[in-house]
Short mmCIF file of C-alpha atoms in Angstrom, two decimals:
data_model
loop_
_atom_site.label_atom_id
_atom_site.label_comp_id
_atom_site.label_asym_id
_atom_site.label_seq_id
_atom_site.Cartn_x
_atom_site.Cartn_y
_atom_site.Cartn_z
CA MET A 1 -17.51 -16.33 30.93
CA VAL A 2 -13.83 -16.55 30.00
CA VAL A 3 -11.07 -17.17 32.51
CA VAL A 4 -7.77 -15.57 31.64
CA ALA A 5 -4.60 -16.54 33.45
CA GLY A 6 -2.21 -13.70 33.96
CA SER A 7 0.85 -14.50 36.10
CA SER A 8 2.33 -17.09 38.44
CA PRO A 9 0.79 -17.43 40.98
CA VAL A 10 -2.13 -17.12 38.60
CA VAL A 11 -4.01 -13.83 38.52
CA ILE A 12 -7.52 -14.38 37.21
CA THR A 13 -9.48 -11.82 35.23
CA ILE A 14 -13.14 -12.55 34.55
CA ILE A 15 -14.67 -11.27 31.32
CA HIS A 16 -18.41 -11.69 30.91
CA PHE A 17 -20.01 -12.32 27.53
CA SER A 18 -23.70 -12.27 28.43
CA GLN A 19 -24.80 -11.94 24.79
CA TYR A 20 -23.35 -15.33 23.84
CA LYS A 21 -25.08 -18.69 23.88
CA ASP A 22 -23.47 -21.59 25.74
CA ASP A 23 -22.76 -23.40 22.47
CA THR A 24 -21.21 -20.44 20.66
CA LEU A 25 -17.76 -20.62 19.11
CA LYS A 26 -14.91 -19.38 21.27
CA ILE A 27 -12.08 -17.99 19.16
CA LEU A 28 -8.79 -16.68 20.53
CA HIS A 29 -6.66 -14.52 18.23
CA LEU A 30 -2.97 -14.53 19.04
CA CYS A 31 -0.99 -11.58 17.67
CA THR A 32 2.08 -9.75 18.93
CA SER A 33 0.28 -6.41 18.68
CA ASP A 34 -3.15 -5.00 17.92
CA SER A 35 -1.52 -2.27 15.81
CA GLY A 36 0.63 -2.33 12.68
CA GLY A 37 -0.47 -4.04 9.48
CA ALA A 38 -1.11 -7.56 10.78
CA GLY A 39 -2.35 -6.34 14.16
CA ARG A 40 -4.93 -4.04 12.62
CA ALA A 41 -6.10 -6.80 10.28
CA ALA A 42 -6.46 -9.24 13.18
CA LEU A 43 -8.30 -6.62 15.22
CA ARG A 44 -10.75 -6.01 12.37
CA LEU A 45 -11.55 -9.71 12.14
CA HIS A 46 -11.94 -9.91 15.91
CA LYS A 47 -14.42 -7.01 15.90
CA ALA A 48 -16.31 -8.50 12.96
CA LEU A 49 -16.69 -11.80 14.82
CA LEU A 50 -17.99 -9.97 17.89
CA GLU A 51 -20.62 -8.36 15.64
CA GLN A 52 -21.66 -11.89 14.62
CA LYS A 53 -22.08 -12.83 18.32
CA VAL A 54 -19.02 -15.07 18.29
CA GLU A 55 -17.11 -15.23 21.59
CA SER A 56 -13.88 -13.74 20.31
CA LEU A 57 -10.84 -12.63 22.31
CA MET A 58 -7.51 -11.22 21.21
CA LEU A 59 -4.35 -11.86 23.23
CA VAL A 60 -1.39 -9.54 22.53
CA GLN A 61 2.04 -8.59 23.77
CA ASN A 62 1.56 -4.91 22.88
CA LYS A 63 -1.91 -3.43 23.39
CA THR A 64 -2.89 -0.02 22.00
CA SER A 65 -6.69 -0.34 21.79
CA ASP A 66 -9.08 0.14 24.72
CA LEU A 67 -11.26 -2.87 23.94
CA PRO A 68 -11.72 -5.12 27.00
CA SER A 69 -11.82 -8.15 24.68
CA VAL A 70 -8.22 -7.37 23.65
CA ILE A 71 -6.07 -8.73 26.46
CA ARG A 72 -2.55 -7.59 27.24
CA LEU A 73 -0.61 -10.64 28.38
CA ALA A 74 1.61 -8.92 30.93
CA LYS A 75 -0.06 -8.23 34.27
CA SER A 76 2.65 -8.09 36.93
CA LYS A 77 5.59 -5.66 36.97
CA PRO A 78 8.18 -8.37 36.10
CA GLN A 79 6.00 -9.48 33.17
CA LYS A 80 5.74 -5.90 31.91
CA ILE A 81 9.52 -5.52 32.08
CA MET A 82 9.95 -8.79 30.17
CA GLU A 83 7.36 -7.60 27.65
CA LYS A 84 9.62 -4.69 26.74
CA LEU A 85 12.75 -6.88 26.63
CA ARG A 86 11.36 -9.72 24.52
CA PRO A 87 11.75 -8.07 21.07
CA ALA A 88 15.40 -7.19 21.71
CA LEU A 89 16.25 -10.53 23.32
CA SER A 90 14.72 -12.44 20.42
CA GLN A 91 17.03 -10.58 18.02
CA LEU A 92 20.27 -11.36 19.88
CA PRO A 93 21.22 -14.30 17.60
CA LEU A 94 21.37 -11.86 14.69
CA MET A 95 24.43 -10.18 16.22
CA PHE A 96 26.43 -12.97 14.60
CA TYR A 97 25.38 -11.66 11.16
CA PRO A 98 26.63 -8.05 11.02
CA LYS A 99 26.39 -7.95 7.22
CA ARG A 100 22.74 -8.99 7.08
CA GLU A 101 20.19 -7.07 5.05
CA LYS A 102 18.29 -4.50 7.09
CA ASP A 103 14.95 -6.20 6.71
CA ILE A 104 12.99 -8.01 9.37
CA PHE A 105 14.16 -11.49 10.37
CA SER A 106 12.61 -13.50 13.21
CA PRO A 107 14.24 -16.57 14.77
CA ASN A 108 12.04 -18.95 16.74
CA GLY A 109 11.22 -16.54 19.56
CA LEU A 110 11.36 -16.99 23.32
CA HIS A 111 9.62 -19.48 25.57
CA ASN A 112 6.64 -17.88 27.29
CA LYS A 113 5.08 -19.95 30.07
CA THR A 114 2.66 -17.17 31.00
CA LEU A 115 1.33 -17.11 27.45
CA LEU A 116 0.81 -20.88 27.38
CA ASN A 117 -0.97 -20.84 30.75
CA THR A 118 -3.22 -18.01 29.61
CA ILE A 119 -4.21 -19.78 26.40
CA LYS A 120 -4.92 -23.01 28.28
CA ALA A 121 -7.07 -21.13 30.81
CA ILE A 122 -9.14 -19.47 28.08
CA LYS A 123 -9.75 -22.87 26.42
CA PRO A 124 -10.64 -21.60 22.93
CA ASP A 125 -12.33 -23.86 20.42
CA VAL A 126 -9.88 -22.57 17.81
CA LEU A 127 -6.62 -20.71 18.39
CA HIS A 128 -6.24 -18.26 15.49
CA LEU A 129 -2.57 -17.33 15.03
CA HIS A 130 -1.66 -14.13 13.24
CA TRP A 131 1.74 -12.35 13.40
CA ILE A 132 3.61 -13.75 16.41
CA GLY A 133 7.12 -12.28 16.08
CA GLY A 134 8.90 -9.98 18.50
CA GLY A 135 9.80 -12.84 20.86
CA PHE A 136 6.13 -13.34 21.81
CA LEU A 137 6.16 -17.11 21.39
CA HIS A 138 8.66 -19.90 20.75
CA ILE A 139 7.42 -22.01 17.84
CA LYS A 140 8.17 -25.23 19.68
CA ASP A 141 5.74 -24.27 22.47
CA LEU A 142 2.79 -24.57 20.09
CA GLN A 143 2.95 -28.36 20.42
CA LYS A 144 2.03 -27.98 24.11
CA LEU A 145 -1.34 -26.57 23.07
CA LYS A 146 -3.59 -29.51 22.27
CA MET A 147 -6.20 -27.57 20.32
CA PRO A 148 -7.17 -26.80 16.70
CA MET A 149 -5.25 -23.90 15.20
CA LEU A 150 -5.72 -21.65 12.19
CA TRP A 151 -2.71 -19.58 11.09
CA SER A 152 -3.28 -16.56 8.83
CA LEU A 153 -0.19 -15.81 6.74
CA HIS A 154 0.40 -12.08 7.05
CA ASP A 155 3.84 -12.70 5.57
CA ALA A 156 6.18 -15.58 4.70
CA ASN A 157 7.71 -16.16 8.14
CA PRO A 158 5.66 -19.26 9.13
CA TYR A 159 7.14 -21.24 6.21
CA THR A 160 10.70 -19.87 6.27
CA GLY A 161 13.78 -20.09 8.46
CA GLY A 162 13.24 -16.58 9.79
CA CYS A 163 12.72 -14.14 6.93
CA HIS A 164 9.33 -12.46 6.43
CA VAL A 165 9.85 -11.83 2.73
CA VAL A 166 11.67 -14.52 0.77
CA ALA A 167 14.74 -13.16 -1.02
CA ALA A 168 14.84 -13.58 -4.80
CA ALA A 169 18.04 -15.63 -4.52
CA CYS A 170 16.56 -18.06 -1.98
CA ILE A 171 15.47 -21.62 -2.72
CA GLY A 172 15.56 -22.80 0.88
CA VAL A 173 11.83 -22.72 1.61
CA GLY A 174 11.35 -25.61 -0.81
CA VAL A 175 14.20 -27.71 0.62
CA HIS A 176 15.80 -26.51 3.85
CA CYS A 177 16.98 -23.02 4.76
CA LYS A 178 20.75 -22.56 4.98
CA LYS A 179 23.30 -20.00 3.82
CA CYS A 180 20.53 -17.42 4.10
CA PRO A 181 20.99 -14.60 1.54
CA LEU A 182 19.10 -12.18 3.79
CA LEU A 183 21.70 -12.81 6.51
CA ASN A 184 24.57 -12.79 4.00
CA SER A 185 25.51 -16.09 5.59
CA GLN A 186 27.92 -18.66 4.13
CA SER A 187 27.24 -21.28 6.77
CA LYS A 188 25.04 -24.32 6.18
CA PHE A 189 24.17 -24.28 9.87
CA ASP A 190 23.23 -20.63 10.37
CA ILE A 191 20.27 -19.42 12.41
CA SER A 192 17.93 -19.90 9.42
CA PHE A 193 18.85 -23.62 9.38
CA TRP A 194 18.02 -24.12 13.05
CA THR A 195 14.84 -22.03 12.90
CA PHE A 196 13.66 -24.01 9.88
CA ARG A 197 14.56 -27.29 11.58
CA THR A 198 12.55 -26.44 14.71
CA LYS A 199 9.50 -25.61 12.60
CA ALA A 200 9.91 -28.82 10.61
CA GLN A 201 9.93 -30.81 13.87
CA THR A 202 7.00 -28.91 15.39
CA TYR A 203 4.41 -28.51 12.62
CA PRO A 204 3.64 -32.25 12.13
CA LYS A 205 2.59 -32.41 15.79
CA LEU A 206 0.03 -29.60 15.42
CA ASN A 207 -3.65 -29.68 14.50
CA LEU A 208 -2.95 -26.79 12.15
CA THR A 209 -4.79 -25.28 9.20
CA ILE A 210 -3.13 -22.55 7.13
CA ASN A 211 -4.97 -19.51 5.80
CA GLY A 212 -3.33 -17.78 2.86
CA LEU A 213 -4.79 -14.27 2.96
CA SER A 214 -4.31 -14.12 -0.80
CA ARG A 215 -4.21 -16.77 -3.50
CA TRP A 216 -0.56 -15.93 -4.03
CA ILE A 217 0.63 -16.57 -0.49
CA ALA A 218 -1.60 -19.66 -0.25
CA SER A 219 0.24 -20.95 -3.31
CA CYS A 220 3.61 -20.11 -1.72
CA ALA A 221 2.63 -22.10 1.38
CA LYS A 222 1.63 -25.08 -0.75
CA GLU A 223 5.01 -25.02 -2.46
CA SER A 224 6.95 -24.76 0.80
CA LEU A 225 8.45 -27.80 2.50
CA LEU A 226 7.15 -26.77 5.91
CA LEU A 227 3.46 -26.28 5.10
CA LYS A 228 2.75 -28.30 1.97
CA ASP A 229 1.16 -31.16 3.93
CA LYS A 230 -1.19 -28.93 5.94
CA PRO A 231 -4.75 -28.04 4.90
CA ILE A 232 -4.50 -24.66 3.18
CA ILE A 233 -7.44 -22.30 2.68
CA ASN A 234 -7.79 -18.80 1.27
CA LEU A 235 -9.83 -16.21 3.16
CA PRO A 236 -9.06 -12.47 2.96
CA ASN A 237 -8.76 -9.82 5.61
CA PRO A 238 -12.10 -8.08 6.18
CA ILE A 239 -12.83 -4.36 6.15
CA ASP A 240 -15.69 -2.47 7.75
CA THR A 241 -17.13 -0.63 4.74
CA ASN A 242 -19.26 1.49 7.06
CA ILE A 243 -16.08 2.97 8.54
CA TYR A 244 -14.04 3.03 5.34
CA LYS A 245 -16.39 4.82 2.98
CA PRO A 246 -16.03 7.89 0.76
CA ILE A 247 -16.05 11.44 2.07
CA PRO A 248 -16.66 14.17 -0.55
CA LYS A 249 -13.23 15.26 -1.79
CA ASP A 250 -13.70 18.97 -1.05
CA ILE A 251 -14.67 18.19 2.56
CA ALA A 252 -11.81 15.72 3.00
CA LYS A 253 -9.31 18.26 1.63
CA GLU A 254 -10.67 20.96 3.90
CA LEU A 255 -10.29 18.67 6.92
CA LEU A 256 -6.60 18.25 6.09
CA GLY A 257 -6.16 21.92 5.23
CA LEU A 258 -5.48 21.38 1.52
CA THR A 259 -6.89 24.32 -0.39
CA ALA A 260 -4.88 24.23 -3.63
CA LYS A 261 -6.68 22.65 -6.59
CA LYS A 262 -4.08 20.03 -7.33
CA THR A 263 -4.24 16.37 -8.30
CA ILE A 264 -3.52 14.35 -5.16
CA ILE A 265 -1.35 11.23 -5.51
CA THR A 266 -1.05 9.25 -2.29
CA PHE A 267 1.44 6.63 -1.16
CA GLY A 268 1.37 4.98 2.24
CA ALA A 269 2.99 2.04 4.00
CA ILE A 270 4.74 1.21 7.27
CA GLY A 271 8.29 2.39 6.62
CA ALA A 272 7.09 3.91 3.35
CA THR A 273 10.35 5.60 2.35
CA SER A 274 12.85 3.44 4.26
CA ILE A 275 11.87 -0.16 3.42
CA GLU A 276 12.94 -0.77 -0.17
CA ARG A 277 10.36 -3.51 -0.89
CA LYS A 278 7.58 -0.96 -0.37
CA GLY A 279 8.54 0.42 -3.79
CA TYR A 280 9.46 4.02 -3.01
CA PRO A 281 12.30 4.08 -5.60
CA GLN A 282 9.90 2.87 -8.31
CA LEU A 283 7.30 5.42 -7.21
CA LYS A 284 9.79 8.30 -7.46
CA MET A 285 10.82 7.24 -10.96
CA ALA A 286 7.19 6.90 -12.07
CA ILE A 287 6.29 10.37 -10.84
CA LYS A 288 9.34 11.92 -12.49
CA LEU A 289 8.03 10.60 -15.81
CA LEU A 290 4.72 12.45 -15.44
CA GLN A 291 3.97 15.71 -17.18
CA ASN A 292 2.41 18.76 -15.45
CA LYS A 293 3.96 17.85 -12.11
CA LEU A 294 3.41 21.41 -10.84
CA ASP A 295 -0.30 20.64 -10.84
CA MET A 296 0.19 17.58 -8.62
CA GLN A 297 0.76 17.00 -4.93
CA LEU A 298 2.23 13.84 -3.42
CA VAL A 299 0.87 12.83 -0.01
CA ILE A 300 2.89 10.22 1.92
CA PHE A 301 1.89 8.53 5.16
CA GLY A 302 3.91 5.97 7.10
CA ALA A 303 7.02 8.16 6.93
CA SER A 304 8.00 11.63 8.12
CA SER A 305 10.64 12.36 5.49
CA GLY A 306 12.08 11.26 2.18
CA ASP A 307 13.70 12.48 -1.01
CA ASN A 308 12.15 15.45 -2.75
CA ILE A 309 10.91 14.86 -6.28
CA GLU A 310 11.61 17.84 -8.51
CA GLU A 311 8.54 20.00 -9.24
CA VAL A 312 6.25 17.92 -7.02
CA GLU A 313 5.03 19.36 -3.74
CA THR A 314 5.19 16.59 -1.12
CA LEU A 315 3.33 16.40 2.16
CA TYR A 316 4.61 13.89 4.75
CA LEU A 317 2.03 12.88 7.35
CA GLY A 318 4.09 10.46 9.46
CA HIS A 319 2.51 7.33 10.91
CA LEU A 320 -1.28 7.13 10.87
CA ASN A 321 -3.07 4.50 12.93
CA ASP A 322 -6.65 5.67 13.34
CA ASP A 323 -9.37 4.81 10.86
CA ILE A 324 -10.80 8.33 10.58
CA ALA A 325 -7.48 9.90 9.53
CA LEU A 326 -6.91 7.16 6.95
CA ARG A 327 -10.45 7.53 5.61
CA ILE A 328 -9.86 11.25 5.11
CA ILE A 329 -6.57 10.67 3.29
CA TYR A 330 -7.99 8.04 0.93
CA SER A 331 -11.07 10.15 0.22
CA LEU A 332 -9.17 13.30 -0.73
CA SER A 333 -6.84 11.36 -3.03
CA ASP A 334 -7.36 11.11 -6.77
CA VAL A 335 -5.24 7.97 -6.95
CA VAL A 336 -3.44 5.79 -4.39
CA ILE A 337 -0.20 4.09 -5.40
CA VAL A 338 0.84 0.78 -3.84
CA PRO A 339 4.19 0.07 -5.58
CA SER A 340 5.19 -2.77 -3.23
CA LEU A 341 7.43 -5.43 -4.70
CA VAL A 342 5.54 -8.02 -2.65
CA GLU A 343 2.44 -7.98 -0.43
CA SER A 344 0.86 -11.01 1.21
CA PHE A 345 -2.49 -9.24 0.96
CA GLY A 346 -2.59 -5.50 0.28
CA GLN A 347 -4.41 -3.77 3.12
CA VAL A 348 -3.70 -0.19 1.97
CA ALA A 349 -5.11 -1.06 -1.45
CA LEU A 350 -8.31 -2.45 0.08
CA GLU A 351 -8.77 0.54 2.39
CA SER A 352 -8.43 2.85 -0.59
CA LEU A 353 -10.92 0.93 -2.72
CA SER A 354 -13.41 0.95 0.13
CA CYS A 355 -13.17 4.74 0.22
CA GLY A 356 -13.84 4.86 -3.52
CA THR A 357 -10.31 5.71 -4.63
CA PRO A 358 -8.72 3.62 -7.43
CA VAL A 359 -5.32 2.04 -6.84
CA VAL A 360 -2.27 1.64 -9.06
CA ALA A 361 0.01 -1.26 -8.13
CA PHE A 362 2.34 -3.78 -9.69
CA ASP A 363 0.79 -6.96 -11.07
CA THR A 364 2.24 -9.16 -8.38
CA SER A 365 1.61 -11.17 -5.19
CA GLY A 366 -1.48 -10.53 -3.06
CA LEU A 367 -2.34 -7.25 -4.77
CA LYS A 368 -3.80 -9.21 -7.68
CA ASP A 369 -6.63 -10.31 -5.37
CA ILE A 370 -7.51 -6.70 -4.51
CA ILE A 371 -7.25 -4.87 -7.84
CA THR A 372 -8.85 -5.78 -11.14
CA HIS A 373 -6.90 -4.23 -14.01
CA LYS A 374 -8.63 -1.21 -15.58
CA ILE A 375 -11.82 -1.99 -13.64
CA ASP A 376 -11.11 -0.55 -10.19
CA GLY A 377 -7.46 0.35 -10.65
CA TYR A 378 -4.41 -0.46 -12.72
CA LEU A 379 -1.93 -3.36 -12.42
CA ALA A 380 1.36 -2.27 -13.95
CA LYS A 381 3.95 -4.69 -15.31
CA ALA A 382 5.92 -5.95 -12.34
CA PHE A 383 8.47 -3.40 -11.13
CA ASP A 384 8.22 -1.33 -14.34
CA ALA A 385 8.23 2.33 -13.33
CA HIS A 386 7.20 3.43 -16.84
CA ASP A 387 4.07 1.31 -16.71
CA LEU A 388 3.41 2.48 -13.15
CA SER A 389 3.44 6.03 -14.55
CA GLU A 390 1.05 4.97 -17.33
CA GLY A 391 -1.22 3.51 -14.68
CA ILE A 392 -1.42 6.83 -12.85
CA LEU A 393 -2.43 8.57 -16.07
CA TYR A 394 -5.01 5.89 -16.87
CA VAL A 395 -6.66 6.19 -13.46
CA LEU A 396 -6.74 9.98 -13.61
CA ALA A 397 -8.42 9.77 -17.03
CA HIS A 398 -11.10 7.30 -15.85
CA THR A 399 -11.62 8.37 -12.26
CA LYS A 400 -15.42 8.40 -12.14
CA THR A 401 -15.95 4.83 -13.40
CA LEU A 402 -13.00 3.35 -11.52
CA SER A 403 -14.04 5.02 -8.26
CA ARG A 404 -17.54 3.59 -8.47
CA ASN A 405 -16.18 0.13 -9.23
CA ALA A 406 -13.61 0.38 -6.43
CA ARG A 407 -16.23 0.99 -3.77
CA GLN A 408 -18.43 -1.77 -5.21
CA LYS A 409 -15.52 -4.25 -5.15
CA ALA A 410 -14.84 -3.61 -1.46
CA VAL A 411 -18.48 -3.94 -0.43
CA GLN A 412 -19.21 -7.05 -2.47
CA ASN A 413 -16.00 -8.98 -1.78
CA PHE A 414 -14.38 -7.82 1.46
CA ASP A 415 -17.04 -6.36 3.75
CA SER A 416 -16.56 -7.51 7.35
CA LYS A 417 -20.06 -8.98 7.67
CA LEU A 418 -19.51 -11.17 4.62
CA VAL A 419 -15.95 -12.22 5.41
CA SER A 420 -16.59 -12.90 9.10
CA LYS A 421 -19.29 -15.43 8.14
CA GLN A 422 -16.78 -17.15 5.87
CA TYR A 423 -14.35 -17.43 8.79
CA ILE A 424 -17.07 -18.81 11.06
CA ALA A 425 -17.82 -21.53 8.51
CA LYS A 426 -14.11 -22.45 8.37
CA TYR A 427 -13.81 -22.53 12.15
CA GLN A 428 -16.66 -25.04 12.17
CA GLU A 429 -14.94 -27.14 9.50
CA ILE A 430 -11.75 -27.13 11.54
CA LEU A 431 -13.62 -28.23 14.66
CA ASN A 432 -15.30 -31.00 12.68
CA GLY A 433 -11.90 -32.16 11.43
CA PHE A 434 -12.77 -31.79 7.76
CA VAL A 435 -11.23 -28.79 5.99
CA VAL A 436 -11.91 -27.98 2.34
CA ASN A 437 -8.66 -26.84 0.70
CA GLU A 438 -8.48 -23.58 -1.26
CA GLY A 439 -7.47 -25.47 -4.40
CA GLY A 440 -10.28 -28.01 -4.11
CA GLY A 441 -10.55 -31.28 -2.23
CA ALA A 442 -10.51 -31.79 1.50
CA LYS A 443 -8.27 -33.00 4.29
CA THR A 444 -9.46 -34.97 7.28
CA LYS A 445 -7.56 -34.38 10.48
#
């Protein structure tokens, strides 16, 4: 039985877990949403833990799923109003930076007494933090939770002064954020300084272990001033390979209504054509370099519009959130392109591999953990559109072998049953106060 506090005076919801033993692990996942990239990854881990008979709950600000084990924080009408206001209120300090880059930036958030009371009432063995932006939680409030924590790095924000992707011109994460290039700030004491300072004061007081979802972001955390002294591990996001598995291409195409016998090149990301770091400009250049473009079709999901590429028929599918639609898209594709300039993990790439479709990406960041060059895809020279184009041609010329290897990679390395057991072992290490670091060695808490 889990007791969940909802409002003040406290509203109690009782959730029964009759399949669990009294001594089972109790894990609480904290994530702003159960949708979006980080939300979907957290939800997959939560479901995988439930399959392993772990008492897992997920607490969110924005709930889209119908799972009873995913709990929407807001219960009362005032709380639901505040739920809608929190994202906007948390962004108010950015009004002082009108020339900032139009990429996501999260100051420390808003204090949330209801959230703290709910977490304390649940009494998890381990609080697993995921993406907690959107004003869901003030970083300083974490020190009021006297419990072991594991924080999965879905992006750079936990070790920065507010940015989620560190700008190329920035050196602040290794020293102290100030004059933030993302904010186009010239002040030493801008909002990045104060956000960084609050984290620097808070983290030493936490029983906190960091999970870099890729070797790359684990390394970034180790090099950061804020997290370098914390135990850092490296466990990936899981994927249910029974859900994400190949559908015969002719059937998948028929389901989407594609009858023309064309080579299908697919590109998908949240904000696919509007967020520059997702690599849409590099993708367009790479496709322009291809021959026989009339025999190709570009399928884009995560956006409803974008620039037309001469001679290439383009189908925009908008935002896709359900697993079945994504499985169909990956399965009908001959190659999936992930031209991101940086990815903490590379969820689209993994979903594609699991459906047996090779991936072309740049040889950078977390994508190097997903794709093995010329084995299950192609890793092009970083940000080189010409090599990205060569990668597309290579995959199309070796589809059969690469597709088989892609599916095998997903099953053998990222399947939810395998990965969930790895997380369970780490939760136990954290509870025992002895965490083995990703780079070797151990830290006693």
